[in-house]
Tab-separated table of C-alpha atoms in Angstrom:
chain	number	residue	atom	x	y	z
A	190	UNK	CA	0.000	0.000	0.000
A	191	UNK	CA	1.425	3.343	-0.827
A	192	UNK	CA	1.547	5.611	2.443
A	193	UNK	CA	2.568	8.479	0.496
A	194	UNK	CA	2.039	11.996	2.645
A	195	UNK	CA	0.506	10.352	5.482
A	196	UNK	CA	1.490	10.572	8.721
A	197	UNK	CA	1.655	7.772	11.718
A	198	UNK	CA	-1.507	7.221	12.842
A	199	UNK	CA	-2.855	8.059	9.103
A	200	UNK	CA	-1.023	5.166	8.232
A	201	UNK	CA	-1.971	2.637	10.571
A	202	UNK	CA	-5.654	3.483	10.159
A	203	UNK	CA	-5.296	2.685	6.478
A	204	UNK	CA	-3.554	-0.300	7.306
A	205	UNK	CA	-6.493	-1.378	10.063
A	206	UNK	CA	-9.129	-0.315	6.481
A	207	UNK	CA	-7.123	-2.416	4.187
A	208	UNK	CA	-7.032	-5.454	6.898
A	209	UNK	CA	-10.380	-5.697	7.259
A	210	UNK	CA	-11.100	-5.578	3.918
A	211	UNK	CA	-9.201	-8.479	3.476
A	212	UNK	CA	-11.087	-9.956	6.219
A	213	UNK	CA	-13.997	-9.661	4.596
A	214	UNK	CA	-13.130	-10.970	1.168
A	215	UNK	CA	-11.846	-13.920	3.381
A	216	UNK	CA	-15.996	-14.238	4.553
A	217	UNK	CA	-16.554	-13.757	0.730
A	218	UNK	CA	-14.099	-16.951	0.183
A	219	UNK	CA	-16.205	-18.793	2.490
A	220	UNK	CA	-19.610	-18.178	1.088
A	221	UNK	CA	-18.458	-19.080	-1.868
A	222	UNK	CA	-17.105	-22.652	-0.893
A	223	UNK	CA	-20.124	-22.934	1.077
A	224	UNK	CA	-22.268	-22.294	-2.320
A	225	UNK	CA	-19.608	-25.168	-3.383
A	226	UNK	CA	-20.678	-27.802	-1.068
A	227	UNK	CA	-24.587	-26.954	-0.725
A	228	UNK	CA	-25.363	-26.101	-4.947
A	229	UNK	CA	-22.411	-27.815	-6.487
A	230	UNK	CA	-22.096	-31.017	-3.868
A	231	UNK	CA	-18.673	-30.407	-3.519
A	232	UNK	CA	-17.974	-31.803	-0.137
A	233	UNK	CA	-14.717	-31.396	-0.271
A	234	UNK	CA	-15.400	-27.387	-0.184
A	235	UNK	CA	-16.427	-27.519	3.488
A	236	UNK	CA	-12.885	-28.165	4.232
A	237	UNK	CA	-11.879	-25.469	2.264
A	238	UNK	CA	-14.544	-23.234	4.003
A	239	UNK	CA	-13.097	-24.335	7.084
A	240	UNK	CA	-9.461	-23.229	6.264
A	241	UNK	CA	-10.292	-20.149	5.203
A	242	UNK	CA	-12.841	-19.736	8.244
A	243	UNK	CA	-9.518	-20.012	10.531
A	244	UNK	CA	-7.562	-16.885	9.046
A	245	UNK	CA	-10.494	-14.869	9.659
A	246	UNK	CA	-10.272	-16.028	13.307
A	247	UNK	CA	-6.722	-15.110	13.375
A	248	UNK	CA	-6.874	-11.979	11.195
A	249	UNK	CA	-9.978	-10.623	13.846
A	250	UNK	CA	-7.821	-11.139	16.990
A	251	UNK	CA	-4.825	-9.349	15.314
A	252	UNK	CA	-6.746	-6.417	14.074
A	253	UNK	CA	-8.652	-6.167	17.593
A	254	UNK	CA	-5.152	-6.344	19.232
A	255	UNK	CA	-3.815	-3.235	16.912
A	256	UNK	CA	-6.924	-1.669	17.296
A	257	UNK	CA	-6.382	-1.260	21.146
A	258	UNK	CA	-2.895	-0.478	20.845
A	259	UNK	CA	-3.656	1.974	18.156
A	260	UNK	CA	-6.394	3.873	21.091
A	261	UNK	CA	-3.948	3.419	23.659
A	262	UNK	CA	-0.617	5.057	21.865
A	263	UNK	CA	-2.092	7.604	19.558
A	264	UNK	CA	-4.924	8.695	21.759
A	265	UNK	CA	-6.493	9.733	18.192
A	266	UNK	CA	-9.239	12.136	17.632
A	267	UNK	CA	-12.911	11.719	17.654
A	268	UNK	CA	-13.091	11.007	14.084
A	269	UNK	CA	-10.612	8.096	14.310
A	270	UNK	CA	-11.864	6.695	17.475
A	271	UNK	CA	-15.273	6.594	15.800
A	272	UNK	CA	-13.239	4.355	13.216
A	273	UNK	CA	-11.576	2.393	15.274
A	274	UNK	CA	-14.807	2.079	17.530
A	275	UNK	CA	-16.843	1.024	14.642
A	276	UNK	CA	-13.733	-2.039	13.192
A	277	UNK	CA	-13.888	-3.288	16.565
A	278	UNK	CA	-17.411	-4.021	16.858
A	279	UNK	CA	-17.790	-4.664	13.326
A	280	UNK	CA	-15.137	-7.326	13.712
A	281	UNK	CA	-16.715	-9.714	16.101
A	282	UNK	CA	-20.013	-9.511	12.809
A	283	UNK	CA	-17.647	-10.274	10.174
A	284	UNK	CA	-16.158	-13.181	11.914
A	285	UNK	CA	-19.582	-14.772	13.046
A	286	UNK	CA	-20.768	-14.561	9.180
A	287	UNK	CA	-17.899	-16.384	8.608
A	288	UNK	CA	-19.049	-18.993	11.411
A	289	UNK	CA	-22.168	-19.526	9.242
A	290	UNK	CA	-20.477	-19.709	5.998
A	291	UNK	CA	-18.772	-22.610	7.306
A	292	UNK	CA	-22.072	-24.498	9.159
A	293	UNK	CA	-23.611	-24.135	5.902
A	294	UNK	CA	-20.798	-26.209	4.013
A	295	UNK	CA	-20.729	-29.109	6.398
A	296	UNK	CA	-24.459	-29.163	6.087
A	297	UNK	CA	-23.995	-28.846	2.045
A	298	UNK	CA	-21.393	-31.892	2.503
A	299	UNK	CA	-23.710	-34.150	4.342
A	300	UNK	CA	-26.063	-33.411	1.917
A	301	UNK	CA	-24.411	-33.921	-0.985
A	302	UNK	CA	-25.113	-37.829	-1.330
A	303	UNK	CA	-28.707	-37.838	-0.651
A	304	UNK	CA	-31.805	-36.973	-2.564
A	305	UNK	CA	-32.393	-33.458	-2.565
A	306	UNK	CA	-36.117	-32.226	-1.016
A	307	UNK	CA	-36.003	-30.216	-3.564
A	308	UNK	CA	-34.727	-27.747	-5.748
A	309	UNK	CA	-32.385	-25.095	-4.291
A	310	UNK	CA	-33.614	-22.023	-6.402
A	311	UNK	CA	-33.978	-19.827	-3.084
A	312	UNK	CA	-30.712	-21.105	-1.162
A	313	UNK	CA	-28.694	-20.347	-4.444
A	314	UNK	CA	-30.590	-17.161	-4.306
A	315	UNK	CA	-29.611	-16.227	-0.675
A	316	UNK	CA	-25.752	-17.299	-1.527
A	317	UNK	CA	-25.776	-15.099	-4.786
A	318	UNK	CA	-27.231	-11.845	-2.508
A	319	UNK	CA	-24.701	-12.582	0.646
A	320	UNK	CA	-21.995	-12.853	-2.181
A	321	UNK	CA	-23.258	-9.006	-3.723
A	322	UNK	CA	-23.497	-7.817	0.156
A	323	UNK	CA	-20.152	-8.784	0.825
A	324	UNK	CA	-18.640	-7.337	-2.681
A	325	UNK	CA	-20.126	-3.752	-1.773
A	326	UNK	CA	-19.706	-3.568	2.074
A	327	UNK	CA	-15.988	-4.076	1.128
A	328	UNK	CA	-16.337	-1.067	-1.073
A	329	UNK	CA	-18.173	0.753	1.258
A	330	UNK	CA	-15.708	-0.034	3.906
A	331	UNK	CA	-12.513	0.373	1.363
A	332	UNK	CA	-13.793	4.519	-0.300
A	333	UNK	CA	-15.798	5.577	2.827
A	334	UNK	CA	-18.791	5.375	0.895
A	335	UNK	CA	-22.099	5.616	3.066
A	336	UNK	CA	-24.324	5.139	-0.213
A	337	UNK	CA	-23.035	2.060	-0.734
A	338	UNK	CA	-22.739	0.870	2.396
A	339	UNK	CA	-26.955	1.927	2.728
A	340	UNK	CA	-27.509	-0.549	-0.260
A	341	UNK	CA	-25.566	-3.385	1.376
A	342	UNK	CA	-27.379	-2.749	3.841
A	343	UNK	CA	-30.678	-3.185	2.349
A	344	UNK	CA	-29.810	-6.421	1.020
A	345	UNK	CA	-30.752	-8.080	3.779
A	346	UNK	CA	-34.218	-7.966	3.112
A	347	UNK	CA	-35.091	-10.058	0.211
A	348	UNK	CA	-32.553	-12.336	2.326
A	349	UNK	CA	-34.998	-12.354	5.038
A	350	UNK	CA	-38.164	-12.445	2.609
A	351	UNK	CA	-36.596	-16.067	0.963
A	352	UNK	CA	-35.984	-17.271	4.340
A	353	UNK	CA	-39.765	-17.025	5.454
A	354	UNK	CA	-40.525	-18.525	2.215
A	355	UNK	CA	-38.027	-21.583	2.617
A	356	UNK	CA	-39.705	-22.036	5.991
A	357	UNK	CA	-43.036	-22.840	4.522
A	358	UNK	CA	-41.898	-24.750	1.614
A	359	UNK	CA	-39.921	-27.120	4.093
A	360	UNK	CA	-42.407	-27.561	6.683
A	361	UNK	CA	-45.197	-28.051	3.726
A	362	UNK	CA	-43.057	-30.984	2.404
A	363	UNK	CA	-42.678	-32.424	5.692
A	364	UNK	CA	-46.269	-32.848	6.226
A	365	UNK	CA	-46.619	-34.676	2.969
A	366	UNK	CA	-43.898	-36.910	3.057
A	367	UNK	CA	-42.149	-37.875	6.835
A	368	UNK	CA	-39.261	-39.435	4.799
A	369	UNK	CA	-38.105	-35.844	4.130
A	370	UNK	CA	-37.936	-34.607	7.477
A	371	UNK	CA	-34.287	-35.460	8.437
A	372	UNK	CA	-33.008	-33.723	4.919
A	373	UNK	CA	-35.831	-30.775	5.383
A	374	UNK	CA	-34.660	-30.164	8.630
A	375	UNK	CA	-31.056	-29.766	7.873
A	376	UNK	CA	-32.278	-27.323	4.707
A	377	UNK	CA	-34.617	-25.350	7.545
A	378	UNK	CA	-30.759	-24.977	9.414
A	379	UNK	CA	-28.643	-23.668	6.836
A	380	UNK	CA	-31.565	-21.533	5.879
A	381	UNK	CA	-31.467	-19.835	9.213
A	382	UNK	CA	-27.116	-19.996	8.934
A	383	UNK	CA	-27.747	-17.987	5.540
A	384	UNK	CA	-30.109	-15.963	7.099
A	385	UNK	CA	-27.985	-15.085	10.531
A	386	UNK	CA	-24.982	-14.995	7.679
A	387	UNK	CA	-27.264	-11.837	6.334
A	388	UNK	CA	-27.883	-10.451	9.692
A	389	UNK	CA	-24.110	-10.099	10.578
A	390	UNK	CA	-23.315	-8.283	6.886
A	391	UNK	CA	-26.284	-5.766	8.013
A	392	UNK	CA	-24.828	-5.090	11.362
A	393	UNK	CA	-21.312	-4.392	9.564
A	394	UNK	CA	-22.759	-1.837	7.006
A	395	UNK	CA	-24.441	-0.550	10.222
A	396	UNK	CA	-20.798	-0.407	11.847
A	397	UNK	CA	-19.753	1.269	8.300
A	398	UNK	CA	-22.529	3.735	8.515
A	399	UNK	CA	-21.688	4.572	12.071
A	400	UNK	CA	-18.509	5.614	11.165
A	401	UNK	CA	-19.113	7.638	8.475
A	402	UNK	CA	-22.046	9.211	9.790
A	403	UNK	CA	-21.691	9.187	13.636
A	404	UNK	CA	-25.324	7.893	13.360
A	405	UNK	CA	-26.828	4.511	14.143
A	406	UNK	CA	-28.819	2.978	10.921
């Protein structure tokens, strides 16, 4: 990264930007293997999932740690300590998503050998807005851009509309077929992972938004 005319703390605030930016496109890494293992049957993309799942765990403890150190030796202004504020807390979100990125692939492996309930328009559809959420609360996060982070944001709702809608569909096959209830069951979990996947993005953008704004979404 080119640090050109910046000064210390200017600097390491950039640095703490680009970090979690790569944290995030870490997440995005994840979602994607998960859409591996669940769409594809790829179970060898939970591993994968998993891997990647455990340098966002590392990255998030050494970003919190330089966070704190940052606060504690610069004692920077409001402006930055409203960043740093808002990276902390949005942290602890963007490693959770990852969380459910990777209890989705396990489920997507142990599903891969069986009969599918049925077809997994709305999953794929979930995975395909989670993977556009992630994609523009990195830009958001990455040009300080409150517009975009407000669409991310508003992703989440047609991720919460397919959810309810999974629900139904699940619990309707069920009901007419008791055979399916082990496989529907897992599909009702990873629709809630994809959903709580969702929920964690929002809060982020909220985070973002926080930041930018010094108001809460």
């Amino acid at each position: 990264m080119v640090h050109s005319g910046m000064n210390v703390l200017e600097r390491e605030l950039q640095d703490v930007n680009t970090a979690t930016v790569r944290m995030l496109s870490l997440v995005r890494e994840g979602v994607q293997n998960a859409r591996r293992a669940l769409i594809d049957g790829e179970a060898e993309a939970a591993d994968r999932c998993a891997a990647v799942d455990a340098q966002v765990d590392a990255l998030q403890h050494e970003l919190e740690s330089r966070c704190l150190t940052i606060i504690a030796r610069r004692q920077p202004a409001a402006s930055d300590l409203r960043f740093l504020g808002a990276i902390v807390q949005a942290l602890a979100d963007i490693e959770r998503a990852g969380d459910y990125a990777v209890h989705v692939a396990r489920a997507g492996a142990q599903l891969a050998t069986l009969p599918r309930v049925k077809k997994y328009i709305d999953l794929n559809r979930i995975l395909t807005i989670l993977d556009e959420m992630l994609e523009a609360t990195m830009r958001a996060l990455a040009d300080g851009d409150a517009a975009t982070a407000r669409a991310a944001h508003a992703m989440d709702e047609e991720i919460d509309e397919l959810y309810d809608q999974i629900q139904r569909e699940l619990l309707t096959y069920m009901m007419a077929d008791p055979q399916t209830i082990d496989r529907a069951t897992t599909l009702l979990a990873v629709g809630r992972y994809l959903e709580r996947c969702g929920d964690h993005l929002e809060n982020v953008n909220e985070h973002i938004l926080f930041w930018l704004t010094g108001e809460r979404a």
